[in-house]
Short mmCIF file of C-alpha atoms in Angstrom, two decimals:
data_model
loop_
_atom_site.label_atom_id
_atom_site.label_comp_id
_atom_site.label_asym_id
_atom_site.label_seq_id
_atom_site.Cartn_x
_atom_site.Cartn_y
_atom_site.Cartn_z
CA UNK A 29 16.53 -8.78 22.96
CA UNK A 30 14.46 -11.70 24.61
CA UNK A 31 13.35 -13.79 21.79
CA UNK A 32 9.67 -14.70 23.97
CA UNK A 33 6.32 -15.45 22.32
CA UNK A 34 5.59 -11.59 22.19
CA UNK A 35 8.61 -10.33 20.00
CA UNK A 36 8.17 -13.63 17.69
CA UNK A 37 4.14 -13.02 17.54
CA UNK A 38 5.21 -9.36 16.48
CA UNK A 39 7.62 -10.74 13.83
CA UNK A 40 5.09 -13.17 12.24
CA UNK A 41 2.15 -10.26 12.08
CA UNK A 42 5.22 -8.09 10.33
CA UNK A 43 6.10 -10.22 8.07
CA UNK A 44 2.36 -11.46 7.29
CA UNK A 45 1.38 -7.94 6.79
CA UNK A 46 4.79 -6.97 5.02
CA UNK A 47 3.60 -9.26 2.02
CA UNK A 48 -0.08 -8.57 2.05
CA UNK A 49 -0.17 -4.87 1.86
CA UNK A 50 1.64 -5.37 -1.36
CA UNK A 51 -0.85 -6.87 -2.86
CA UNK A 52 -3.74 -4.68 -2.15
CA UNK A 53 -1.89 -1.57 -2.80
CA UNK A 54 -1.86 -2.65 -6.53
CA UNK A 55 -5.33 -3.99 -7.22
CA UNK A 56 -6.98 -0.41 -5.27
CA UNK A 57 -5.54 1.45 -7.83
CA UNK A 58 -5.53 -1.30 -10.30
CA UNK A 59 -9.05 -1.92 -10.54
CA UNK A 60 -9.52 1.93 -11.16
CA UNK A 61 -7.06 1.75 -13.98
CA UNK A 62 -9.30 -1.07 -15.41
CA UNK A 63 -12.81 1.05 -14.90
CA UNK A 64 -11.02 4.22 -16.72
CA UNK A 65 -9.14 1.47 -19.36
CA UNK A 66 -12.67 0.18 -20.19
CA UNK A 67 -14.93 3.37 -20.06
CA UNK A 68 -12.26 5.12 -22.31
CA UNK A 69 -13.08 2.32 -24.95
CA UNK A 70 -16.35 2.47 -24.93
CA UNK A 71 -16.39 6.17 -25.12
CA UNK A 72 -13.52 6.02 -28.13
CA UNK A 73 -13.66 2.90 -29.57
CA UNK A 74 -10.24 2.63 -29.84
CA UNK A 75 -9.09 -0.78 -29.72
CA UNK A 76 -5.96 -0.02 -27.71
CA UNK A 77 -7.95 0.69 -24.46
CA UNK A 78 -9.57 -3.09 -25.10
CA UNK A 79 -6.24 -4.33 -25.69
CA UNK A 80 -4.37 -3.08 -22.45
CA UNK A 81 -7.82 -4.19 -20.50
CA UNK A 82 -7.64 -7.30 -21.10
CA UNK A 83 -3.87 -7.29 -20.78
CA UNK A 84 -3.95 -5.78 -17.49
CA UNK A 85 -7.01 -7.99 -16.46
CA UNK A 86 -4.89 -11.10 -16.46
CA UNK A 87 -2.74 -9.37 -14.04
CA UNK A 88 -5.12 -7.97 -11.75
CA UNK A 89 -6.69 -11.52 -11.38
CA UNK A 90 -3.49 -12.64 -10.24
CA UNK A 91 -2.57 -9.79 -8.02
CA UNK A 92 -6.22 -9.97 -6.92
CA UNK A 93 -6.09 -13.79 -5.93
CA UNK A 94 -2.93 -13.48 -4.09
CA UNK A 95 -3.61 -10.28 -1.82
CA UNK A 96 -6.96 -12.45 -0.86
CA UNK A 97 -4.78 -15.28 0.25
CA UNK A 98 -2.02 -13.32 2.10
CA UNK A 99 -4.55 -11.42 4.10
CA UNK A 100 -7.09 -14.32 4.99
CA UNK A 101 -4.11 -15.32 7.62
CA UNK A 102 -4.36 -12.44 9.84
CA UNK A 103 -7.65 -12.68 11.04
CA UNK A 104 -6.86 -15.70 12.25
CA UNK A 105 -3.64 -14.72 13.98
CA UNK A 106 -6.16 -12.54 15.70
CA UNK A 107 -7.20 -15.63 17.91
CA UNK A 108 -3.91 -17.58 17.49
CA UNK A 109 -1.20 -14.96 18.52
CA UNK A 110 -3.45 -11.77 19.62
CA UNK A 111 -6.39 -13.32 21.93
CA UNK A 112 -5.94 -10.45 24.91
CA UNK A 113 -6.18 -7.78 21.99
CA UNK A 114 -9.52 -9.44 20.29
CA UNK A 115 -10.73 -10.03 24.26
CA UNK A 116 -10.48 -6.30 25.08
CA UNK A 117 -11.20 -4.70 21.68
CA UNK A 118 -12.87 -7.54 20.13
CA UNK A 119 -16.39 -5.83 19.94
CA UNK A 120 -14.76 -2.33 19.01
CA UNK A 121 -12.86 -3.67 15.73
CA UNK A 122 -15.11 -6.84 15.04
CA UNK A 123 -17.84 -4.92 13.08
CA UNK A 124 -15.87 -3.00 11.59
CA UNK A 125 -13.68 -5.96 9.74
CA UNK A 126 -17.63 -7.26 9.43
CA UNK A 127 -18.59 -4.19 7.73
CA UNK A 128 -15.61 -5.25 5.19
CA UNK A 129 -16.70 -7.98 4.76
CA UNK A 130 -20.55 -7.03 4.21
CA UNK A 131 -19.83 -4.24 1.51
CA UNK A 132 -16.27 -4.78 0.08
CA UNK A 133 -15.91 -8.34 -0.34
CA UNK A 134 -19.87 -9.15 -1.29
CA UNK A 135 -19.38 -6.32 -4.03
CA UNK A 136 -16.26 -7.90 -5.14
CA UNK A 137 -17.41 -11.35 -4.79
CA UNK A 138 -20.78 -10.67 -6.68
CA UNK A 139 -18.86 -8.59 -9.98
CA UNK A 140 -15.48 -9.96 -9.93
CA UNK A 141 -16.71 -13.59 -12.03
CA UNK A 142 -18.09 -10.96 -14.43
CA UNK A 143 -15.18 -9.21 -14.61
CA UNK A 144 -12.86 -11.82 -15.45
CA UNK A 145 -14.99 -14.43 -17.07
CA UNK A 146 -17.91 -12.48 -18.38
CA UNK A 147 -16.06 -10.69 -21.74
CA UNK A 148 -18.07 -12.97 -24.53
CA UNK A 149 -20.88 -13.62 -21.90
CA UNK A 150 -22.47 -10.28 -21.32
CA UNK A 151 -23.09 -6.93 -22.58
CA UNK A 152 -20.20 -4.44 -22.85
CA UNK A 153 -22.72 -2.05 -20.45
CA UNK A 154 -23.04 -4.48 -17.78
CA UNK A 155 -19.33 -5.53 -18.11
CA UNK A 156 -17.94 -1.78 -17.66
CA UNK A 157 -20.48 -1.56 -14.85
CA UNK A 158 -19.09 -5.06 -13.12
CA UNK A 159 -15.54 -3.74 -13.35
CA UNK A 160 -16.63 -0.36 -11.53
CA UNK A 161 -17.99 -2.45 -8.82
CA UNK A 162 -15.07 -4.09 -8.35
CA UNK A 163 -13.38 -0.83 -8.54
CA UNK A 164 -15.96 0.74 -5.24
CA UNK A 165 -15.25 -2.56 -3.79
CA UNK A 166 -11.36 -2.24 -3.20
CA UNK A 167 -11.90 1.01 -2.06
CA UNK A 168 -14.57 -0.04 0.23
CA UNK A 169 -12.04 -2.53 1.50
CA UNK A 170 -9.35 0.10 1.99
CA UNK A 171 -12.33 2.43 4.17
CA UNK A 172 -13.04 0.11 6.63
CA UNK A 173 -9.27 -1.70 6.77
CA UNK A 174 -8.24 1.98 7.30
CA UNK A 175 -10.58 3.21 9.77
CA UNK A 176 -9.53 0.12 11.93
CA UNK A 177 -6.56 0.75 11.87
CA UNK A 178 -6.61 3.77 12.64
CA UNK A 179 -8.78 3.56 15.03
CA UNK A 180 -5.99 1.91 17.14
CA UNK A 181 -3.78 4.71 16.42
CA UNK A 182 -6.19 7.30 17.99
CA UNK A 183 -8.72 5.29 19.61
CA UNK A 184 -12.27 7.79 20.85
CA UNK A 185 -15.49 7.09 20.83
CA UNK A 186 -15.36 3.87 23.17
CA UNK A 187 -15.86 3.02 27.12
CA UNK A 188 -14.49 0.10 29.79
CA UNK A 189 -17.03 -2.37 30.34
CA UNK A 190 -15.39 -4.42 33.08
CA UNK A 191 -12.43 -5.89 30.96
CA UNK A 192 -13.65 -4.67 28.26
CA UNK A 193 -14.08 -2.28 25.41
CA UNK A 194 -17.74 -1.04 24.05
CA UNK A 195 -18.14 1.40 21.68
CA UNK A 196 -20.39 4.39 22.54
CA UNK A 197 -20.50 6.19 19.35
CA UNK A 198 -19.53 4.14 16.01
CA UNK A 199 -19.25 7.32 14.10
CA UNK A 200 -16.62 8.51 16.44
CA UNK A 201 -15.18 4.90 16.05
CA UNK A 202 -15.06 4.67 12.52
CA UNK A 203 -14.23 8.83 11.90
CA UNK A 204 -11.54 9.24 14.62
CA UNK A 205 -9.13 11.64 14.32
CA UNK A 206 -6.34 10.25 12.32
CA UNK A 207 -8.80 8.90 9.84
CA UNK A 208 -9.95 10.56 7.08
CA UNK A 209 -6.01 11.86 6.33
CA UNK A 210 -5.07 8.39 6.61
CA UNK A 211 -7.20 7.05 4.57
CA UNK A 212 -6.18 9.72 1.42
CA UNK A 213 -2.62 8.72 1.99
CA UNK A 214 -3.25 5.11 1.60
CA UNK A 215 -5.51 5.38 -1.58
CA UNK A 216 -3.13 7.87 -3.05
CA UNK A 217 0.20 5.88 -2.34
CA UNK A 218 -2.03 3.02 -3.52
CA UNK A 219 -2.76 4.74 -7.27
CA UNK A 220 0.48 6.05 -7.27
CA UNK A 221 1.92 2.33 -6.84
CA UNK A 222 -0.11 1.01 -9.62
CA UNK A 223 0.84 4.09 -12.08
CA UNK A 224 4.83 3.52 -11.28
CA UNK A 225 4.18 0.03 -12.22
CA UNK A 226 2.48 0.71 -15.14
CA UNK A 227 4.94 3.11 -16.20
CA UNK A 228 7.78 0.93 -15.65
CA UNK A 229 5.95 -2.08 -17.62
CA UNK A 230 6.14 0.36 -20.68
CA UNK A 231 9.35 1.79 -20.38
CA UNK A 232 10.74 -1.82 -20.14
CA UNK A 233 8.57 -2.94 -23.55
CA UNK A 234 9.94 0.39 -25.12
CA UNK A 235 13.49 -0.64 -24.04
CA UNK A 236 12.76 -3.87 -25.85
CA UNK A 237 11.39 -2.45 -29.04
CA UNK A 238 7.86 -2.10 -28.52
CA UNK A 239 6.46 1.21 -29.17
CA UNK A 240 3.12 0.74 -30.47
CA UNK A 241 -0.21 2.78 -29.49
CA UNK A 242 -0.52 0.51 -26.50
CA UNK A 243 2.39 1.65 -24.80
CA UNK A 244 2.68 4.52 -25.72
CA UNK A 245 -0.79 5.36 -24.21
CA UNK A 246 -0.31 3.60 -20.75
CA UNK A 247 2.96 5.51 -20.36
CA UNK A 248 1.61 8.55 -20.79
CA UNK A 249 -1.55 7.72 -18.40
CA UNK A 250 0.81 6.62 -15.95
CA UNK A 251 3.04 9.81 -16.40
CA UNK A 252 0.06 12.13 -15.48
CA UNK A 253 -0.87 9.75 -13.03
CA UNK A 254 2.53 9.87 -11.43
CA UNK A 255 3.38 13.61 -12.21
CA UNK A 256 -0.47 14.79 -10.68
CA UNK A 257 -0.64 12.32 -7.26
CA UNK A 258 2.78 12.25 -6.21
CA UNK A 259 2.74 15.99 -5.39
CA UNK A 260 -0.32 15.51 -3.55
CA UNK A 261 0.92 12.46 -1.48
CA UNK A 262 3.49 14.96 -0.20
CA UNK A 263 0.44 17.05 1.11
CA UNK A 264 -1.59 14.08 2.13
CA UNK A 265 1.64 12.69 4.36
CA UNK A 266 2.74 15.84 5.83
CA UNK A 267 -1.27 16.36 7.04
CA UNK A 268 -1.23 13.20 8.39
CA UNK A 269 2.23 13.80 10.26
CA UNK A 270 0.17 16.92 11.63
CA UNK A 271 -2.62 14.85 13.21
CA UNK A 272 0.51 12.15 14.58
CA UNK A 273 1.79 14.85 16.41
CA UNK A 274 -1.38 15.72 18.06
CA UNK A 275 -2.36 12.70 19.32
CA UNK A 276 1.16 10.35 18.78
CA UNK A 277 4.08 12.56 19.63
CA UNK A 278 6.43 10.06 20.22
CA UNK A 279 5.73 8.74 17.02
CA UNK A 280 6.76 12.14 15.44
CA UNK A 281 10.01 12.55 17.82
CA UNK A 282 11.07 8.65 16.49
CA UNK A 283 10.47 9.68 13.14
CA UNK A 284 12.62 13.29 13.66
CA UNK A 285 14.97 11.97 15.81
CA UNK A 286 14.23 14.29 18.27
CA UNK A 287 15.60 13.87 21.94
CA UNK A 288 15.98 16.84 22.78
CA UNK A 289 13.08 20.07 23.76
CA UNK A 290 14.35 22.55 21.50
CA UNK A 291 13.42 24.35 18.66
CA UNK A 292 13.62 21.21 16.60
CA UNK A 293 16.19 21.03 12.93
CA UNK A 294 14.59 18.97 10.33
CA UNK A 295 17.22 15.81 10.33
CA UNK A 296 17.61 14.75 6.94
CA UNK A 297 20.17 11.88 7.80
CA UNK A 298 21.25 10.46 11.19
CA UNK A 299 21.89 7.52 13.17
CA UNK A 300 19.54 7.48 16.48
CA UNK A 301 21.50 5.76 19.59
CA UNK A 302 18.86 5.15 22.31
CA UNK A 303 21.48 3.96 24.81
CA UNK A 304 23.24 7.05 25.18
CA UNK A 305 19.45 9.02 24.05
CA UNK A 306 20.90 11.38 21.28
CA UNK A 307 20.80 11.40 17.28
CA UNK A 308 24.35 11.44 15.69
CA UNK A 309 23.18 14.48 13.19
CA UNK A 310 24.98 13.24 9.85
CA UNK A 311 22.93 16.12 7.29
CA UNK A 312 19.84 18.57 8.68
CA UNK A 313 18.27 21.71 8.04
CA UNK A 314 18.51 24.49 11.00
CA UNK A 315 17.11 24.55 14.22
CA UNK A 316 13.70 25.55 13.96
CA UNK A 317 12.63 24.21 10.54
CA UNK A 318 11.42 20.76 12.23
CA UNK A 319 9.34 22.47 13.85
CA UNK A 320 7.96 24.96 11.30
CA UNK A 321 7.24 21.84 9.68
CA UNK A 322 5.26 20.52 12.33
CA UNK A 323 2.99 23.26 13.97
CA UNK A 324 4.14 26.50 11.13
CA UNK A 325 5.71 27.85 13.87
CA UNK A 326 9.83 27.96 13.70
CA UNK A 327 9.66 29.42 17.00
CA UNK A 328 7.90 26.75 18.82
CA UNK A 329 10.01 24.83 21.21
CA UNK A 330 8.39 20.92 20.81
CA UNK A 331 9.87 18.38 23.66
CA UNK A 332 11.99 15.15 22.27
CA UNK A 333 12.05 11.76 23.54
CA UNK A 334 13.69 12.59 26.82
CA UNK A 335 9.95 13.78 27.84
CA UNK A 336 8.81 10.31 27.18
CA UNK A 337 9.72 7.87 29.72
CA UNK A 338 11.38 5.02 28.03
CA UNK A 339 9.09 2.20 28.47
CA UNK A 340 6.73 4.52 26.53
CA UNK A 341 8.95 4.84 24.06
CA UNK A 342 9.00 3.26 20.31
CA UNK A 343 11.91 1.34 18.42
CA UNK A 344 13.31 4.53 17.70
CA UNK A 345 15.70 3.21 14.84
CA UNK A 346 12.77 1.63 12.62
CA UNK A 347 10.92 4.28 13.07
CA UNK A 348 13.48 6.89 11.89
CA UNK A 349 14.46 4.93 8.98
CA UNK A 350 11.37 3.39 7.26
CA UNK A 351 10.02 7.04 7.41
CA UNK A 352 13.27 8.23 5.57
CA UNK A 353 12.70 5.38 2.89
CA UNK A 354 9.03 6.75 2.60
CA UNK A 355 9.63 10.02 1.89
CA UNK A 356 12.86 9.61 -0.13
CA UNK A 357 10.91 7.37 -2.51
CA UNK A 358 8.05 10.04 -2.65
CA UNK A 359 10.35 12.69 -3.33
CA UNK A 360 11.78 10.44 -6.08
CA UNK A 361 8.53 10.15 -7.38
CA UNK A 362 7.88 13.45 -8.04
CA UNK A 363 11.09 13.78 -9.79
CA UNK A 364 9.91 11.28 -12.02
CA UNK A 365 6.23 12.62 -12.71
CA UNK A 366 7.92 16.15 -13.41
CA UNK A 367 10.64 14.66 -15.87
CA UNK A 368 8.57 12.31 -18.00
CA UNK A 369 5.66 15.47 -18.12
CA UNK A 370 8.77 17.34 -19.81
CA UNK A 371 9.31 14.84 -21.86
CA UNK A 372 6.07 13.91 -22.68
CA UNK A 373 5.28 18.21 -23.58
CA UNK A 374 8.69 18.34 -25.54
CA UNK A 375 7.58 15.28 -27.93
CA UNK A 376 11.13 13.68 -26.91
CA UNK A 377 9.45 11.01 -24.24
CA UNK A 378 8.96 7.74 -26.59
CA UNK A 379 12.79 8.00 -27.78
CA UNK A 380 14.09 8.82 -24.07
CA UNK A 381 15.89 5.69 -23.09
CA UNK A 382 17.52 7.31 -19.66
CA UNK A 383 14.02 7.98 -18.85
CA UNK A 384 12.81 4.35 -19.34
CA UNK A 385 16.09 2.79 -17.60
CA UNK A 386 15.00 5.46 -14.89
CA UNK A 387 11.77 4.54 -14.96
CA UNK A 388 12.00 0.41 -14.91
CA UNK A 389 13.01 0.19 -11.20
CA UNK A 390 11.09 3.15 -9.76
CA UNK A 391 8.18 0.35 -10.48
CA UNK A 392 9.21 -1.42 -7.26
CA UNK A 393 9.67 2.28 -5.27
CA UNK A 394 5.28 2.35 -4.89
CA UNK A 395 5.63 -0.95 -3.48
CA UNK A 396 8.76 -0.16 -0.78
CA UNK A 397 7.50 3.21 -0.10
CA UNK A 398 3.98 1.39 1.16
CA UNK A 399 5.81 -1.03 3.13
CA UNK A 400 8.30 1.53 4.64
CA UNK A 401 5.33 3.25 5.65
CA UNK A 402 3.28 0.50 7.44
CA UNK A 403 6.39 -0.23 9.33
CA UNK A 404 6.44 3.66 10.22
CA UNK A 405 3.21 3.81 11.44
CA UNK A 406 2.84 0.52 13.29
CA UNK A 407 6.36 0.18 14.81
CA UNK A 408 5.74 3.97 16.03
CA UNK A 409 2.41 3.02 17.72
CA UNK A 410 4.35 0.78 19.89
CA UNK A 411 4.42 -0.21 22.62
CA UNK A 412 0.66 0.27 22.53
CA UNK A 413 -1.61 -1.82 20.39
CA UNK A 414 -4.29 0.35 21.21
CA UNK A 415 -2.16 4.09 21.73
CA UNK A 416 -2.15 5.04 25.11
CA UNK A 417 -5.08 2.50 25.92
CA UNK A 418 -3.92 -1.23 25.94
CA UNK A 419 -0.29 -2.10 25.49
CA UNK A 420 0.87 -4.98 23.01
CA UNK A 421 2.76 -7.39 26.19
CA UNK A 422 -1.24 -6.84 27.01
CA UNK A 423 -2.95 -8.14 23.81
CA UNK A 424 -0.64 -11.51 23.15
CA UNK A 425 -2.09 -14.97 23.58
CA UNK A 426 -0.57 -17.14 26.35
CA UNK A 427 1.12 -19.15 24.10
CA UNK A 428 4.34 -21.47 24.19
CA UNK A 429 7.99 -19.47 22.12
CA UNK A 430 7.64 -22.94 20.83
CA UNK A 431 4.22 -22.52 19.17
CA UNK A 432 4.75 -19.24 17.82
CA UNK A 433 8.20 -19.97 16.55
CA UNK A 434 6.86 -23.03 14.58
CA UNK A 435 4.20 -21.11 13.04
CA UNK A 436 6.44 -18.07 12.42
CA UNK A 437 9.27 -21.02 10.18
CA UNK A 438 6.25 -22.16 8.59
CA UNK A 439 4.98 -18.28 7.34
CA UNK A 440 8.30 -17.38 6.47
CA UNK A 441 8.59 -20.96 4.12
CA UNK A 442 4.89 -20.76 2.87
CA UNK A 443 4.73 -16.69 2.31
CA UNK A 444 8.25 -16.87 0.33
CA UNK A 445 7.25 -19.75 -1.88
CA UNK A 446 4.02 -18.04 -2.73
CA UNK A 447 5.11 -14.84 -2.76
CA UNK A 448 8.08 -15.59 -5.14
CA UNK A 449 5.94 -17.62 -7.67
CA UNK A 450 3.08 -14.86 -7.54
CA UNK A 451 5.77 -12.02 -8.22
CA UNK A 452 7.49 -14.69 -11.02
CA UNK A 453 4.17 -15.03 -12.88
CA UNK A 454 3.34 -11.34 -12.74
CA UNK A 455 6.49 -10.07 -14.32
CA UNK A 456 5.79 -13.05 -16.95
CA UNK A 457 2.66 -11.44 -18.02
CA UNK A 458 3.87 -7.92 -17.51
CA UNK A 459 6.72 -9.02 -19.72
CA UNK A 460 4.80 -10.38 -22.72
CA UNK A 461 3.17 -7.15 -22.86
CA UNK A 462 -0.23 -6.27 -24.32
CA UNK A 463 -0.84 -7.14 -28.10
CA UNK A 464 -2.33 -5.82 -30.85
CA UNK A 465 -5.52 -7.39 -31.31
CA UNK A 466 -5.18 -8.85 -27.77
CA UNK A 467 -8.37 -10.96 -27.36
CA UNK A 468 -10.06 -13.72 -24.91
CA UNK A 469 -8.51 -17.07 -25.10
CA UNK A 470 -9.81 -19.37 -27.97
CA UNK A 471 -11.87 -21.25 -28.51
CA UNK A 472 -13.57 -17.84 -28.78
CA UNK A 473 -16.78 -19.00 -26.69
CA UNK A 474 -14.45 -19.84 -24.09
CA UNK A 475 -14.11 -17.09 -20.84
CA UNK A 476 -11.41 -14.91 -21.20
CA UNK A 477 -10.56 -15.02 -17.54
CA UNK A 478 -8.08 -18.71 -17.62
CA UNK A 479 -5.78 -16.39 -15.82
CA UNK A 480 -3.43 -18.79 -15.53
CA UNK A 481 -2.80 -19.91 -19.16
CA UNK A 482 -2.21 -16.18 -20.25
CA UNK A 483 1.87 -16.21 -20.04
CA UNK A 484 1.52 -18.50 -23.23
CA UNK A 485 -0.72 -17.64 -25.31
CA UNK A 486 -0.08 -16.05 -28.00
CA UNK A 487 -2.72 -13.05 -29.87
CA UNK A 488 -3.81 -13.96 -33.81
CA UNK A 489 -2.97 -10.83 -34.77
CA UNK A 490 0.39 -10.03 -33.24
CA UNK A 491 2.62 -9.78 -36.57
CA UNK A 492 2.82 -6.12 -37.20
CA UNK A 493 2.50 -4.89 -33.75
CA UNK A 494 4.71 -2.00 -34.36
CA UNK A 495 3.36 1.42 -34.33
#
């Protein structure tokens, strides 16, 4: 491999988007946990909804803070590292990352001082109603991030102008083909990554000795979460594999392993060699069942790599095994949905420690299994930036190895410091748990949103927090 400016520029947007896409994943399905959190108070009364709001507020904030950090950098590498991409398809993707910016981020940025800060300062109406905006917001943010995106996977609705791209119909632009399926996969892997960290937050305070009303209600919100969405992720995933095969199929044959036209097996575990162009088959299904899975049709003879010629081709080996560590982890999460329902309907879940030691690292799986995925989906685009429009040797800056390499040392450096004391300070709060009688800081005119003196303070009324 030639280490030149366009394999290091490729490396820094990985790694930059690696530890960004962590971060939103939570807060999407975070800041619906808070809406439903606060609504179910104010509907019940009960005090242990207030208590894990404001518990899981203080994490949000700093979840929130750092995924707004992490991704402020890419745009920029748009001009730094990508200046033939924004040259060609500048005026294609532009408004849509404007459109973000116009309805996500003013929604957030108008609700989210409210949300944190405005507890003692307004209304418990307008509060609920700040936290749902912030709520629409992320999920604004994930539309137009995803129809982007996508929109490079299966680029329509756009025409040369000279060097050029123009769009000719937005709507085609925004609602290409891959999409609307994309977009459910994201939002759902995005819920289900909040609910397996919720879930593993309370089996690790149960392991410790704290079953009180608060836990025991967040793990059982998180278990139906968990045991409803993971089942449909399987259906939302194997849709959107559907539409990759109509309009990626190389992505699909990197995934499957496939180099071969045949009647394809379903390759459960393998070792792809592109050198000598074959998959050494270690466990599969028969021949036939790849492609049933595919098109329905076990009959239908689908061509392999060998049809692609290889400068076409993707890194077949990241491909195949991020989408292995996708669906492994989903699979792993239904297992886990389905056991702690049982459980939960057999009265034995608060008292089933092999559940919560089960349960306590499955709260990183959400996180993986979104990562594995990315790296699935944009590894398998390549070597297009645009598919089968603009290739990525295409849409790097003419820039010095030296350049990029400097800024890549200084991501790496930066991105693991802050990353590592973000992560640190999270698993602080997450491990102090929520109290009973967990209020705003004191004095109690102050806001309750001093995020960052949470990890020590300590609740007036935690004696007795036992249920």
């Amino acid at each position: 491999m030639e280490w030149d400016a366009l394999i290091l520029a490729r490396i820094q947007f990985a790694w930059t988007v690696a530890f960004h896409i962590i971060f939103p994943s939570f807060t999407i399905g975070l800041a619906s946990y808070l809406a439903v959190l606060e609504g179910s108070w104010l509907v019940t009364k009960n005090p242990a909804f207030r208590n894990l709001y404001l518990f899981w507020l203080k994490i949000f904030a700093i979840a929130f803070g750092m995924g707004v950090v992490s991704g402020v950098v890419m745009s920029y590498q748009f001009g730094t590292n990508w200046s033939g991409f924004a040259d060609k398809g500048g005026s294609v993707i532009g408004p849509l990352l404007g459109y973000e910016v116009l309805t996500a981020f003013f929604l957030e940025a108008s609700f989210l001082g409210i949300m944190l800060f405005g507890w003692k300062r307004v209304g418990p109406t307008l509060h609920f109603v700040a936290t749902c905006a912030v709520a629409v917001g992320t999920l604004f943010s994930a539309f137009w991030i995803i129809a982007a995106n996508s929109w490079m996977q299966t680029p329509v609705g756009f025409a040369w102008d000279g060097p050029r791209m123009v769009a000719t119909n937005y709507w085609a632009v925004i609602f290409n083909p891959s999409m609307p399926v994309r977009l459910a996969h994201m939002v759902l892997a995005a819920y289900l990554t909040t609910g397996l960290f919720v879930l593993a937050t309370a089996a690790w305070l149960k392991l410790r000795g704290r079953i009180n009303a608060e836990t025991r209600i967040m793990q059982r919100m998180a278990i139906a979460l968990v045991a409803v969405l993971a089942p449909l992720q399987l259906i939302a995933g194997h849709e959107s594999g559907k539409v990759a095969h109509a309009h990626q199929p190389a992505k699909v044959m990197a995934m499957e392993g496939w180099y071969e036209t045949a009647r394809q097996p379903a390759i459960l575990l393998g070792w792809p060699d592109p050198v000598r162009q074959t998959t050494d088959v270690w466990l599969a299904l028969p021949d036939g069942i790849g492609s049933w899975v595919v098109t329905g049709d076990a009959d239908a003879v689908l061509p392999g790599l060998k049809t692609v010629a290889p400068a076409d081709r993707p890194p077949v080996g990241i491909v195949f095994w991020s989408f292995r560590v996708m669906v492994g982890l989903g699979i792993a999460m239904i297992g886990l949905g389905l056991l702690g329902a049982l459980l939960w309907a057999t009265g034995r879940l608060d008292n089933a420690r092999a559940f919560h030691w089960l349960a306590v690292p499955m709260g990183a799986s959400g996180f993986v299994a979104v990562v594995a995925g990315w790296f699935a989906a944009e590894v398998g685009r390549q070597p297009w930036v645009v598919y089968g429009v603009v290739r990525t040797a295409d849409a790097v800056s003419p820039v010095s190895v030296g350049a990029v390499a400097s800024s890549l040392i200084a991501f790496l450096i930066v991105y693991a410091i802050v990353f590592a004391a973000g992560v640190w300070y999270i698993f602080r709060l997450a491990d102090k748990g929520p109290e009973v009688g967990e209020t705003a800081p004191t004095p109690p005119n102050e806001a309750p949103g001093s995020a960052l003196a949470m990890v020590t303070e300590t609740a007036p009324e935690t004696a007795g927090a036992t249920a």
